């Protein structure tokens, strides 16, 4: 179990834990930010592609200003043929090596927030903790119709300002702050549009608009 928020010796803490065995270690989360954790057992790519990851948000000692907050965890799924009575699909290792995912998702389900938009207020301060588990695809995070007021790179205390799109590297996490200036539907995407087409798209619903968005 590999916690990116930790500073320690992997050879001590990130060792294999076999069935019926256990391991305990602690760490101090010194650096604030949005961090990935994942299974670190070989082959790591297979385990991440099978969903063995998550996000840890480390808050700064002095709290960030109040905002409506969301955690978005981008990842990919590479599927083999449907098998058995329940049509189960296992990882296709070659497709993973070829960067050819079937689905690219926010929080594990393709188009999850396109079909279930996130409700926000008009002009409300918004904060997105975006973690990219991969295992392969960089997330070009963008909100259609908004410009990020601030983007924090991991533990950086000095944000970038006035940013339209910013890459979240595989195994990285960024904090995005924005406001939506008028009532409406605002898509958020990975602007790598093959990935948006494969499911890395959602909607923010500001206020109570009528109509829909073209993206
Ligand atoms: Cu890692």
PDB file of C-alpha atoms in Angstrom, residues 4 21 24-25 33 38 41 52 59 64 72 99-100 123 139 146 150 159 185-186 189 202 206:
ATOM      1  CA  UNK A   4       1.850   9.417  -1.795  1.00  0.00           C
ATOM      2  CA  UNK A  21      -1.077 -11.396   7.468  1.00  0.00           C
ATOM      3  CA  UNK A  24       1.062  -1.541  10.576  1.00  0.00           C
ATOM      4  CA  UNK A  25       2.871   1.670   9.875  1.00  0.00           C
ATOM      5  CA  UNK A  33      -2.666  18.641  -0.972  1.00  0.00           C
ATOM      6  CA  UNK A  38      -2.660   2.630  -4.365  1.00  0.00           C
ATOM      7  CA  UNK A  41       2.285  -4.951  -5.343  1.00  0.00           C
ATOM      8  CA  UNK A  52      -7.009  -0.509  -6.267  1.00  0.00           C
ATOM      9  CA  UNK A  59      -5.672  19.941   4.785  1.00  0.00           C
ATOM     10  CA  UNK A  64      -8.472  26.881   3.271  1.00  0.00           C
ATOM     11  CA  UNK A  72     -12.586  13.833  -8.482  1.00  0.00           C
ATOM     12  CA  UNK A  99      -2.833   3.113 -23.702  1.00  0.00           C
ATOM     13  CA  UNK A 100      -6.165   1.975 -25.185  1.00  0.00           C
ATOM     14  CA  UNK A 123     -20.977  32.549  -7.926  1.00  0.00           C
ATOM     15  CA  UNK A 139      -5.817  14.436 -17.096  1.00  0.00           C
ATOM     16  CA  UNK A 146     -14.964  28.902 -16.476  1.00  0.00           C
ATOM     17  CA  UNK A 150      -6.371  29.383  -8.612  1.00  0.00           C
ATOM     18  CA  UNK A 159      -1.221  29.034  -6.700  1.00  0.00           C
ATOM     19  CA  UNK A 185     -24.884  23.803 -17.107  1.00  0.00           C
ATOM     20  CA  UNK A 186     -21.073  23.729 -17.178  1.00  0.00           C
ATOM     21  CA  UNK A 189     -13.737  17.308 -18.763  1.00  0.00           C
ATOM     22  CA  UNK A 202     -19.318  15.506 -16.002  1.00  0.00           C
ATOM     23  CA  UNK A 206     -25.283  26.159 -11.319  1.00  0.00           C
TER      24      UNK A 206
END
